[in-house]
XYZ file of C-alpha atoms in Angstrom:
773
model
C 83.631 51.834 247.005
C 83.274 53.668 243.690
C 80.729 52.107 241.273
C 80.737 54.430 238.275
C 81.756 52.010 235.504
C 79.167 50.340 233.295
C 78.799 46.561 233.289
C 79.622 44.788 230.042
C 81.024 41.286 229.409
C 83.969 42.483 227.299
C 84.381 46.244 227.863
C 85.162 48.534 230.730
C 83.083 51.654 230.125
C 83.139 55.138 231.646
C 80.399 57.196 230.059
C 80.922 60.583 231.752
C 83.923 62.488 233.129
C 84.292 63.189 236.770
C 87.710 64.563 237.707
C 87.344 62.961 241.208
C 87.547 59.474 239.484
C 90.266 60.429 236.957
C 93.168 58.759 238.753
C 91.069 55.660 239.359
C 90.282 55.490 235.683
C 93.867 56.052 234.715
C 94.741 52.890 236.607
C 91.806 50.828 235.403
C 92.066 51.726 231.730
C 95.831 51.165 231.609
C 97.221 49.096 228.694
C 100.470 47.171 228.185
C 102.217 44.425 226.275
C 104.611 42.788 228.776
C 107.464 44.941 227.506
C 105.999 48.362 228.323
C 102.779 49.883 229.467
C 100.869 53.067 229.781
C 98.367 54.486 232.331
C 95.163 55.908 230.673
C 96.511 59.470 230.564
C 95.125 61.720 227.955
C 97.073 62.391 224.723
C 96.171 66.074 224.916
C 97.208 68.391 227.813
C 95.413 67.977 231.073
C 96.193 70.308 233.863
C 93.844 68.535 236.425
C 94.833 65.915 238.983
C 96.569 63.060 237.215
C 99.312 60.525 237.671
C 101.355 60.408 234.503
C 102.712 56.898 234.041
C 104.568 55.155 231.247
C 106.605 52.214 232.281
C 109.303 50.012 230.591
C 109.730 46.489 231.991
C 113.052 45.983 233.989
C 114.036 49.617 234.026
C 114.249 50.959 237.556
C 116.068 53.367 239.827
C 117.608 52.574 243.272
C 116.065 55.487 245.176
C 118.103 56.011 248.338
C 116.385 54.779 251.455
C 114.659 57.487 253.485
C 114.092 56.538 257.071
C 114.132 58.404 260.418
C 116.353 55.915 262.247
C 118.764 53.826 260.324
C 119.132 50.209 261.464
C 121.966 47.853 260.612
C 120.811 45.597 257.778
C 118.610 48.154 256.106
C 118.711 48.081 252.283
C 120.498 51.117 250.873
C 117.754 51.827 248.417
C 114.143 51.238 247.448
C 114.005 50.096 243.824
C 111.428 51.999 241.814
C 110.002 51.340 238.420
C 110.391 54.626 236.611
C 107.928 56.820 234.988
C 109.435 56.558 231.537
C 109.386 59.050 228.579
C 105.889 60.043 227.573
C 105.220 58.668 224.098
C 101.428 59.431 223.815
C 101.551 63.205 223.820
C 99.602 65.145 221.166
C 99.201 68.874 222.005
C 96.269 70.596 220.362
C 95.628 74.411 220.040
C 92.678 76.075 218.453
C 93.709 79.440 217.208
C 96.230 79.502 220.131
C 93.916 78.171 222.835
C 95.131 74.882 224.388
C 92.835 71.893 224.487
C 92.699 70.902 228.212
C 89.699 69.076 229.654
C 90.423 70.563 233.016
C 89.466 73.895 231.626
C 87.029 73.231 228.810
C 83.449 72.536 229.196
C 82.873 68.759 228.642
C 79.668 68.175 226.756
C 80.129 64.428 226.440
C 82.772 61.934 227.389
C 83.117 58.136 226.959
C 86.120 55.891 227.600
C 86.046 52.224 226.723
C 88.684 49.489 227.251
C 87.990 46.703 224.752
C 89.542 43.743 226.619
C 88.625 41.304 223.801
C 90.942 43.150 221.363
C 93.279 44.924 223.706
C 92.388 48.478 222.483
C 91.591 51.625 224.427
C 88.904 54.082 223.055
C 88.043 57.531 224.175
C 85.681 60.082 222.717
C 84.565 63.426 223.993
C 83.047 66.694 222.950
C 84.471 69.852 224.449
C 83.324 73.506 224.348
C 86.128 76.029 224.306
C 86.083 79.813 224.300
C 83.614 81.461 221.845
C 81.397 78.470 222.061
C 83.552 76.403 219.796
C 82.767 72.758 220.046
C 85.364 70.088 219.197
C 84.797 66.337 218.999
C 87.742 64.054 219.664
C 88.087 60.335 219.154
C 91.177 58.518 220.360
C 92.190 54.893 219.785
C 95.433 53.478 221.067
C 97.091 50.191 221.998
C 100.408 48.735 223.099
C 101.083 46.114 220.377
C 101.477 42.518 221.707
C 102.204 41.186 218.304
C 105.103 43.608 218.007
C 106.062 44.505 221.518
C 108.389 47.387 220.679
C 105.432 49.464 219.332
C 102.566 51.560 220.448
C 100.055 53.200 218.097
C 97.488 56.015 218.424
C 94.659 57.134 216.099
C 93.516 60.704 217.150
C 90.667 62.225 215.327
C 89.473 65.878 215.772
C 86.300 67.262 214.269
C 85.284 70.961 214.586
C 81.519 70.744 215.021
C 80.558 74.358 214.685
C 83.589 76.330 213.512
C 86.562 76.376 211.223
C 89.872 78.085 211.439
C 93.545 77.639 212.567
C 94.441 74.503 214.477
C 97.923 73.542 215.648
C 98.812 69.828 216.345
C 102.058 68.887 217.997
C 102.941 65.230 218.441
C 105.838 64.974 220.914
C 108.113 62.692 223.055
C 108.894 64.033 226.557
C 111.476 62.408 228.747
C 111.506 65.293 231.291
C 109.206 63.326 233.547
C 109.194 62.583 237.264
C 108.009 59.870 239.792
C 105.422 61.061 242.222
C 106.955 58.726 244.818
C 110.503 60.000 244.570
C 112.062 59.991 248.073
C 113.982 63.188 247.386
C 111.908 64.833 244.631
C 114.580 63.948 242.085
C 114.169 63.367 238.391
C 115.728 60.115 237.330
C 116.443 60.532 233.597
C 119.168 62.390 231.847
C 119.329 63.074 228.146
C 121.784 61.119 225.992
C 120.718 62.099 222.510
C 117.682 63.433 220.551
C 116.720 64.381 217.085
C 113.615 65.623 215.190
C 113.574 65.431 211.363
C 110.238 66.222 209.692
C 107.804 63.561 211.033
C 110.219 61.262 212.827
C 112.086 61.959 216.007
C 113.488 60.354 219.054
C 114.761 61.016 222.621
C 117.332 58.619 224.112
C 117.424 59.011 227.904
C 119.480 57.186 230.575
C 118.546 56.480 234.146
C 120.783 57.849 236.921
C 122.858 55.206 238.745
C 121.553 52.104 236.997
C 122.409 53.516 233.473
C 119.534 51.838 231.557
C 118.965 53.590 228.394
C 115.541 53.869 226.560
C 115.109 55.298 223.067
C 111.592 56.541 222.630
C 110.879 57.434 219.055
C 107.839 58.591 217.121
C 106.590 58.990 213.560
C 103.219 60.300 212.453
C 101.016 61.261 209.563
C 97.905 63.469 209.288
C 94.812 62.927 207.106
C 92.351 65.750 206.325
C 89.249 65.135 204.285
C 90.347 61.518 203.909
C 93.627 62.471 202.238
C 97.150 62.481 203.468
C 98.411 66.026 204.334
C 101.674 67.118 202.967
C 103.148 69.385 205.758
C 106.447 70.890 206.800
C 106.327 70.852 210.653
C 108.139 73.255 212.880
C 110.720 71.371 214.877
C 110.534 71.706 218.671
C 113.538 70.631 220.769
C 114.406 71.426 224.337
C 116.009 69.310 227.154
C 114.788 65.751 226.966
C 112.016 66.683 224.525
C 111.226 66.695 220.842
C 108.124 67.672 219.072
C 106.782 68.432 215.482
C 104.352 71.355 215.366
C 101.891 71.421 212.420
C 99.704 74.317 211.436
C 96.436 73.499 209.658
C 93.168 75.053 208.746
C 90.257 73.099 210.129
C 86.910 72.954 208.262
C 83.685 72.679 210.058
C 82.509 69.088 210.236
C 85.613 67.668 208.604
C 87.709 65.345 210.683
C 91.495 65.623 211.000
C 93.163 62.267 211.799
C 96.603 61.949 213.340
C 98.282 58.525 213.302
C 101.117 58.484 215.746
C 103.436 55.481 216.008
C 105.943 55.068 218.900
C 108.855 52.764 219.397
C 110.024 52.032 222.913
C 113.500 50.438 222.736
C 115.409 49.466 225.903
C 119.133 48.625 226.580
C 117.893 45.510 228.230
C 117.420 44.135 224.730
C 119.918 46.022 222.514
C 123.401 47.409 222.765
C 123.187 51.106 223.662
C 124.847 52.088 220.392
C 122.073 50.198 218.514
C 119.034 51.746 220.203
C 118.289 54.403 217.618
C 118.656 52.092 214.710
C 116.365 49.537 216.410
C 113.777 52.276 217.001
C 113.912 53.312 213.387
C 113.381 49.720 212.239
C 110.410 49.384 214.508
C 108.902 52.568 213.157
C 109.500 51.474 209.646
C 107.567 48.293 210.485
C 104.747 50.340 211.846
C 104.596 52.754 208.959
C 104.642 49.978 206.491
C 101.805 48.071 208.224
C 99.670 51.117 208.952
C 97.381 51.702 211.863
C 94.486 49.497 210.779
C 96.651 46.489 209.973
C 98.390 46.921 213.372
C 95.007 47.105 215.199
C 93.856 43.966 213.337
C 97.081 42.114 214.357
C 96.509 43.296 217.908
C 92.943 41.889 217.875
C 94.198 38.595 216.438
C 96.932 38.191 219.014
C 94.523 38.861 221.875
C 92.100 36.315 220.320
C 94.872 33.674 220.724
C 95.264 34.593 224.377
C 91.581 34.509 225.107
C 91.411 31.120 223.369
C 93.857 29.807 225.932
C 92.524 31.523 229.123
C 89.117 32.924 228.822
C 86.518 32.146 231.554
C 82.841 32.464 230.486
C 80.300 33.308 233.172
C 76.640 33.365 232.028
C 73.937 35.076 234.068
C 76.135 37.552 235.969
C 77.559 40.400 233.811
C 79.394 42.031 236.832
C 81.209 38.769 237.583
C 82.001 38.161 233.927
C 83.490 41.690 233.460
C 85.485 41.233 236.682
C 87.178 37.946 235.792
C 88.022 39.104 232.255
C 89.473 42.369 233.561
C 91.737 40.445 235.861
C 92.926 38.035 233.133
C 93.385 40.893 230.748
C 95.608 42.811 233.090
C 97.713 39.713 233.960
C 98.392 38.923 230.308
C 99.296 42.529 229.397
C 101.651 42.707 232.399
C 103.601 39.473 231.927
C 103.971 37.188 228.886
C 106.660 34.845 230.164
C 108.910 35.420 227.251
C 111.825 36.933 229.209
C 113.124 35.160 232.287
C 114.703 38.435 233.424
C 111.306 39.827 234.038
C 108.688 39.271 236.722
C 105.308 40.584 237.802
C 105.111 43.799 239.844
C 102.113 44.212 242.185
C 100.986 47.160 240.088
C 102.233 45.943 236.776
C 102.142 48.865 234.309
C 99.324 50.732 236.076
C 101.132 52.707 238.759
C 104.197 53.531 240.792
C 103.228 52.061 244.203
C 105.308 49.219 245.518
C 108.074 50.280 243.145
C 107.076 47.880 240.346
C 109.240 45.301 242.116
C 108.881 41.569 242.689
C 107.179 40.291 245.814
C 106.254 36.803 247.007
C 102.885 37.393 245.383
C 104.439 35.975 242.165
C 105.061 32.548 243.573
C 101.942 32.301 245.870
C 99.359 33.638 243.458
C 100.543 34.205 239.942
C 102.380 30.967 239.251
C 99.177 28.761 239.461
C 97.490 30.899 236.849
C 100.342 30.704 234.373
C 100.775 26.996 234.941
C 97.299 26.277 233.973
C 96.833 28.722 231.084
C 100.162 28.871 229.331
C 103.048 26.819 228.118
C 105.080 25.280 231.049
C 108.143 27.347 230.119
C 106.366 30.500 231.383
C 106.086 29.015 234.884
C 109.644 27.602 234.575
C 110.926 31.173 233.698
C 109.342 32.486 236.887
C 111.320 29.923 238.858
C 114.514 30.585 236.875
C 114.175 34.250 237.822
C 114.550 33.330 241.511
C 117.278 30.768 240.775
C 119.402 33.452 239.206
C 118.879 35.550 242.340
C 120.132 32.932 244.673
C 123.612 34.500 245.248
C 121.941 37.804 246.074
C 119.611 35.900 248.497
C 122.699 34.512 250.301
C 124.122 38.026 250.418
C 120.841 39.274 251.862
C 121.089 36.708 254.599
C 124.738 37.513 255.291
C 123.844 41.125 255.934
C 121.468 39.957 258.651
C 124.206 37.771 260.212
C 123.441 34.388 258.701
C 126.218 32.107 257.500
C 127.091 28.957 255.549
C 125.142 29.683 252.445
C 121.844 30.432 254.107
C 119.554 32.228 251.648
C 116.883 34.868 252.436
C 115.020 35.875 249.428
C 114.053 39.527 249.439
C 110.583 40.874 250.186
C 110.951 43.457 247.453
C 113.462 43.226 244.639
C 114.357 44.065 241.094
C 117.734 42.378 240.848
C 117.808 39.952 243.798
C 118.829 42.535 246.420
C 116.436 43.377 249.128
C 115.185 46.891 248.706
C 112.226 47.244 251.074
C 112.872 49.821 253.733
C 110.382 49.109 256.527
C 112.012 47.100 259.285
C 109.021 45.012 260.145
C 109.005 43.799 256.523
C 112.687 43.678 255.653
C 113.774 41.886 258.739
C 110.691 40.092 259.918
C 108.382 39.063 257.089
C 110.567 36.112 256.366
C 107.681 33.748 255.429
C 108.378 34.971 251.911
C 111.216 32.356 251.805
C 108.618 29.663 252.159
C 106.769 30.863 249.070
C 109.904 30.495 246.944
C 110.282 26.815 248.043
C 106.586 26.152 247.728
C 106.692 27.444 244.121
C 109.219 24.806 243.251
C 107.011 22.106 244.648
C 103.897 23.558 243.028
C 105.591 23.707 239.599
C 106.938 20.146 239.838
C 103.538 18.873 241.057
C 101.822 20.527 238.057
C 104.230 19.817 235.270
C 105.919 16.664 236.453
C 109.263 18.287 235.605
C 111.169 16.786 238.586
C 114.380 17.215 236.631
C 114.142 20.912 237.661
C 115.388 19.929 241.072
C 118.634 18.451 239.620
C 119.768 21.571 237.793
C 118.220 24.337 239.711
C 115.701 23.569 242.478
C 117.698 21.641 245.032
C 120.304 24.408 245.320
C 117.625 26.876 246.135
C 115.941 24.564 248.583
C 119.307 24.005 250.439
C 119.880 27.700 250.783
C 116.437 28.232 252.179
C 116.588 25.279 254.603
C 119.976 26.547 255.879
C 118.292 29.865 256.653
C 115.445 28.363 258.592
C 117.663 26.123 260.621
C 119.717 29.213 261.670
C 116.654 31.407 262.192
C 114.993 29.168 264.841
C 116.374 28.491 268.262
C 115.806 25.804 270.816
C 113.636 26.745 273.810
C 114.650 24.906 276.886
C 111.383 25.775 278.517
C 109.258 24.330 275.704
C 111.819 21.594 274.716
C 111.074 22.590 271.072
C 112.387 24.922 268.323
C 110.734 28.310 268.226
C 111.042 31.407 266.051
C 110.725 34.955 267.550
C 110.476 38.397 266.102
C 108.605 37.776 262.866
C 105.713 39.342 260.858
C 103.394 36.847 259.259
C 101.228 37.424 256.184
C 98.931 39.553 258.435
C 100.900 42.766 258.446
C 98.646 44.223 261.064
C 100.823 42.292 263.543
C 104.609 42.961 263.860
C 107.404 41.480 265.790
C 105.417 38.533 267.088
C 106.787 35.192 268.417
C 105.916 31.832 266.828
C 103.668 32.867 264.013
C 101.915 29.572 263.218
C 102.155 30.004 259.477
C 105.877 30.982 259.480
C 106.825 28.101 261.735
C 104.772 25.615 259.692
C 106.141 26.590 256.365
C 109.673 26.695 257.726
C 109.288 23.149 258.874
C 107.789 22.100 255.620
C 110.693 23.841 253.651
C 113.366 21.792 255.607
C 111.406 18.596 255.121
C 110.988 19.195 251.372
C 114.698 20.053 251.000
C 115.532 16.789 252.748
C 113.254 14.813 250.356
C 114.679 16.615 247.268
C 118.198 15.889 248.372
C 117.514 12.205 248.675
C 115.838 12.137 245.220
C 118.574 14.068 243.392
C 121.305 12.014 245.162
C 119.654 8.899 243.800
C 118.796 10.036 240.334
C 121.803 12.161 239.498
C 124.690 11.255 241.919
C 127.416 12.952 239.924
C 125.575 16.237 239.801
C 124.628 15.924 243.433
C 128.303 15.453 244.376
C 129.314 18.450 242.217
C 126.657 20.665 243.825
C 127.658 19.566 247.354
C 131.272 20.374 246.663
C 130.425 23.728 245.163
C 128.151 24.921 247.911
C 130.059 23.100 250.735
C 127.016 21.019 251.679
C 128.032 18.285 254.171
C 124.966 16.093 254.441
C 126.283 13.997 257.395
C 126.566 17.019 259.596
C 123.797 19.288 258.219
C 120.909 16.887 257.601
C 120.604 15.419 261.149
C 120.358 18.988 262.437
C 117.633 19.698 259.896
C 115.724 16.584 260.879
C 115.872 17.621 264.582
C 114.164 20.908 263.650
C 111.503 19.163 261.576
C 110.752 16.800 264.411
C 110.650 19.396 267.101
C 109.177 22.601 265.612
C 106.715 24.449 267.978
C 103.325 25.122 266.374
C 101.006 27.051 268.716
C 97.612 25.549 269.211
C 94.652 26.141 271.667
C 93.186 22.871 272.949
C 89.995 24.559 274.279
C 89.117 26.195 270.985
C 90.788 23.384 269.013
C 92.442 25.849 266.651
C 95.907 26.767 265.521
C 96.930 30.049 267.233
C 98.118 32.769 264.904
C 101.014 33.602 267.248
C 101.851 33.645 270.841
C 99.561 35.955 272.801
C 97.018 36.425 269.985
C 94.143 35.007 272.140
C 94.859 37.586 274.845
C 93.535 40.270 272.504
C 90.024 41.742 272.542
C 88.612 39.136 270.222
C 85.637 40.446 268.241
C 84.404 40.224 264.601
C 84.741 42.844 261.951
C 80.942 43.313 262.111
C 81.442 45.329 265.313
C 83.357 47.990 263.394
C 81.737 51.301 262.198
C 81.752 51.957 258.454
C 83.828 55.005 259.260
C 86.627 52.873 260.603
C 87.278 51.183 257.261
C 89.780 50.736 255.838
C 91.705 50.614 259.076
C 94.980 51.575 257.519
C 93.482 54.830 256.343
C 91.487 55.682 259.542
C 93.282 54.141 262.649
C 96.621 54.834 264.067
C 99.193 52.146 263.569
C 99.310 51.541 267.308
C 95.638 50.892 267.396
C 95.797 48.461 264.545
C 98.689 46.499 266.103
C 96.715 46.193 269.364
C 93.555 45.045 267.746
C 92.626 41.444 266.789
C 91.744 42.444 263.145
C 93.538 40.567 260.435
C 94.673 42.198 257.218
C 94.823 38.987 255.175
C 94.903 35.203 255.407
C 97.618 34.275 257.867
C 96.995 30.963 259.582
C 94.469 30.209 256.816
C 97.200 30.900 254.269
C 98.995 27.787 255.639
C 95.744 25.740 255.526
C 95.342 26.833 251.898
C 98.845 25.791 250.822
C 98.840 22.596 252.744
C 95.106 21.669 252.573
C 95.925 18.026 251.996
C 97.608 17.790 255.366
C 94.461 18.618 257.283
C 90.996 17.255 257.512
C 88.006 19.410 256.659
C 86.851 19.748 260.263
C 90.258 21.289 261.180
C 90.087 23.737 258.216
C 86.465 24.624 259.168
C 87.200 25.321 262.785
C 90.065 27.636 261.910
C 88.199 29.375 259.087
C 85.195 30.030 261.299
C 87.396 31.534 264.016
C 89.706 33.739 261.840
C 87.643 34.840 258.868
C 85.155 36.899 260.903
C 88.143 38.984 262.245
C 89.613 39.493 258.714
C 89.113 42.906 257.212
C 90.520 41.823 253.744
C 92.478 45.035 253.390
C 95.134 43.267 251.439
C 94.200 42.532 247.834
C 95.634 39.009 248.334
C 93.115 38.128 251.014
C 89.578 37.530 249.427
C 90.850 34.817 246.983
C 92.222 32.498 249.679
C 89.065 32.807 251.691
C 86.974 32.134 248.567
C 88.819 28.964 247.829
C 88.524 27.671 251.405
C 84.920 28.717 251.788
C 84.087 26.821 248.615
C 85.894 23.697 249.815
C 83.918 23.909 253.078
C 80.551 24.240 251.356
C 80.081 27.806 252.431
C 78.841 28.797 248.976
C 77.490 32.268 249.918
C 80.742 33.283 251.653
C 82.729 31.883 248.605
C 80.661 34.040 246.269
C 81.057 37.076 248.438
C 84.837 36.738 248.489
C 84.894 35.997 244.708
C 83.016 39.229 243.868
C 85.310 41.153 246.128
C 88.506 39.930 244.533
C 87.130 40.092 240.928
C 85.906 43.672 241.249
C 88.490 44.835 243.824
C 89.837 47.569 241.379
C 86.823 48.148 239.238
C 84.774 49.029 242.355
C 87.719 50.326 244.353
C 86.934 48.266 247.508
C 90.070 49.358 249.370
C 90.037 53.017 248.225
C 93.358 52.837 246.596
C 92.835 51.992 242.947
C 94.135 55.496 242.035
C 97.665 54.263 242.897
C 97.361 51.462 240.326
C 95.549 48.113 239.960
C 96.422 45.151 242.084
C 97.919 43.007 239.398
C 99.348 40.101 241.399
C 96.182 39.532 243.332
C 94.316 39.305 239.994
C 95.689 35.883 239.614
C 93.962 35.067 242.928
C 90.676 35.903 241.135
C 91.307 33.219 238.613
C 92.164 30.816 241.493
C 88.939 31.797 243.292
C 86.899 30.575 240.398
C 88.975 27.660 239.143
C 90.120 26.314 242.522
C 87.099 27.650 244.429
C 84.039 27.082 242.399
C 85.701 24.567 240.057
C 87.220 22.708 243.021
C 90.278 22.068 240.836
C 93.338 20.417 242.557
C 96.215 18.166 241.654
C 96.009 15.122 243.945
C 98.304 12.111 243.539
C 99.265 13.320 240.080
C 95.685 13.381 238.956
C 93.463 16.317 237.950
C 90.711 16.449 240.560
C 87.443 18.447 240.395
C 84.697 19.195 242.946
C 82.711 21.845 241.227
C 79.645 23.898 242.279
C 78.047 26.961 240.854
C 76.772 30.148 242.595
C 72.969 30.351 242.665
C 72.874 33.530 240.625
C 74.886 32.132 237.787
C 73.523 30.112 234.836
C 76.749 28.553 233.770
C 80.486 28.960 233.796
C 83.231 27.575 231.661
C 87.065 27.590 232.143
C 89.996 25.941 230.417
C 93.225 24.526 231.699
C 96.311 22.995 230.193
C 97.921 20.110 232.045
C 101.081 18.254 230.834
C 100.254 18.801 227.220
C 96.487 18.076 227.637
C 93.777 20.655 227.224
C 90.553 20.446 229.232
C 87.379 22.492 229.214
C 85.180 22.517 232.320
C 81.509 23.495 232.014
C 79.252 23.823 235.069
C 75.546 24.771 235.051
C 72.873 24.437 237.684
C 72.289 20.748 236.877
C 75.354 19.278 235.399
C 79.164 19.323 235.504
C 80.940 18.425 232.171
C 84.569 18.061 231.501
C 85.687 18.013 227.889
C 88.997 16.683 226.708
C 90.040 18.934 223.891
C 93.257 16.977 223.439
C 94.316 14.304 221.001
C 95.170 11.984 223.832
C 93.122 10.328 226.696
C 93.259 12.013 230.020
C 92.501 10.597 233.474
C 90.649 12.895 235.969
C 88.814 12.621 239.230
C 85.349 14.145 239.428
C 83.660 14.180 242.795
C 86.078 11.388 244.041
C 85.205 9.092 241.042
C 88.021 8.403 238.532
C 87.282 8.715 234.863
C 89.354 8.307 231.768
C 88.210 10.726 229.061
C 89.123 9.757 225.494
C 90.505 12.276 223.007
C 87.770 14.722 222.046
C 85.537 13.043 224.552
C 83.799 14.274 227.704
C 82.443 13.133 231.058
C 79.295 14.429 232.595
C 77.663 14.033 235.962
C 74.992 15.625 238.150
C 76.187 18.669 240.041
C 76.909 18.199 243.727
C 77.123 20.770 246.449
C 80.614 21.775 247.767
C 81.860 20.543 251.116
């Protein structure tokens, strides 16, 4: 763990500079607007260790797969979100000496991410040669009110000297990805120009041929007045800059306002990119920096009004939940159904910026409860539009008849993960796609989605599961061999309980959905059946046989579900027996040793008990939790939230709080020693779930909002908001009372501690707090 950041309810604060923490800070202080994002790299040059990162949503490169032994069915490439042209650059030279914090003496340093207004601040004082001291203040943001624009205010003040200073704002598309398989650069220049204060570089990605026009305009103020300057134009391959020579006066600030437009061919014809960039810059120049910053603050206020969670009495917990919500909203806005949520968002390259099952399992519940229902619907439409690719993915592995296997990792629907135990075996991901349809309909009531989109997806997934199992004569049941469950510290196992269970559930749900659609929309049902060659009288009996006869491993002596065949033959021992030097296991143990151990990376059997909680009694959930959680190392960012929710439901309040803190501050405190690669964006939705579903006890049961809240002993009060089918509720919990406010214009029926209440418009219900469990 690294605990160097200051606690504050609305700000992330770093009040000194340590180069050892720089990559972590670049991740944590990242900013974005759903359309593009930027790691917290410095505007000025920095020759120290850094991961340069600017990212444009939907722009990727198919990096050729690099493996030692090629296996049939391997994806041909690993999709990678590309480090895009650098738009923040401002080079500074004092009488020819380059400002570089890796070489200067840093007298003071402070970096602040204002999450309330979505603005990143940095200020420092550096001593250069000859004892010259320069104070710098930087302010920047990616506009969410105009998502084609970024803006920077960069202020330089010579504290004890005057003299020549050179300032060069620039755009640099000659960038690289640190994770490139073959050390390639992925951008080629299409066009560029620099004319006085305005310039642009249009670059195109190799292979995928996305084009991005990155343009800039700037002005300079000195002594509070605009400077009339004639810059020296700098141009080289994939680079433009405007070099300005000034004379600095001691104690007098020089202010640079730099505006950047990031325009992608995802949204414009390629021939129109430059014109669109110029229009965006015109908007920025007309508004000015201060007006743009005010619009940014106002737009973020609207988001916080929808989704803020207030925690009183625990600043670290408050900071953690707001950081998670902030990163989610600046990664994905739901405006564009072509986009999705990468595990690192706009904060790093790892995982390729691609879509994983994390979206359906963890992110969807957050957006359903905090945003308009179309946002959640767009996440489902994204997968529907990839159905044909999912069928192709299954065909590559030998499946037939329209069976669909959704990819573990994707940008465009094609599988692009190149580790065999994931690509071929971690097929439980298919279940998350189906569960998301169920979850969306349960929450929104939009059952019509099944008619136009959902049923077709469910049939493809059911066809896959029916072909993936086989009948065991010895057991007299259907079994599934050679899989990897959510616990990736086990590979190539037989009869993973979670995978078998969710496969059976998917088939059953597809059968139920088919019946409903056939009854409600017979003509559309017949048209769909004809188009996908679905023959219900031959297929559905086979499906039902699998549902009725699926093998689910159990141990009668321990009275638990068994994670997979042979798991109980391992050396069963708790995580508490490990040495601190062993953790995290994936950075200290050989893979062979990990695979042979009993230690669990993340919820596996417990993932199924979380998804299908209503199908099991509390004693069953408790027995399995008490068996598996002590062996769980939580070295996946997706792990703590599930355990927090289940611990809360079981009345294990201390464990629930422990898991909540771990998920809320996973990146801020670098629990898994990997924040330098980027923040764990998709698991941040799990932090919201840990509080709302865990401490708030929030569920949808029988089409009713249900709450069983409790509060951690160290907190004074917490408040969260949800939207549900057009209604808005506000839940307040303190050490004595639980209150649910109806902030809607219509009455809402809810269940609080198993008692049904109808709350009138603008009314509330209040009751004494009860303990969980």
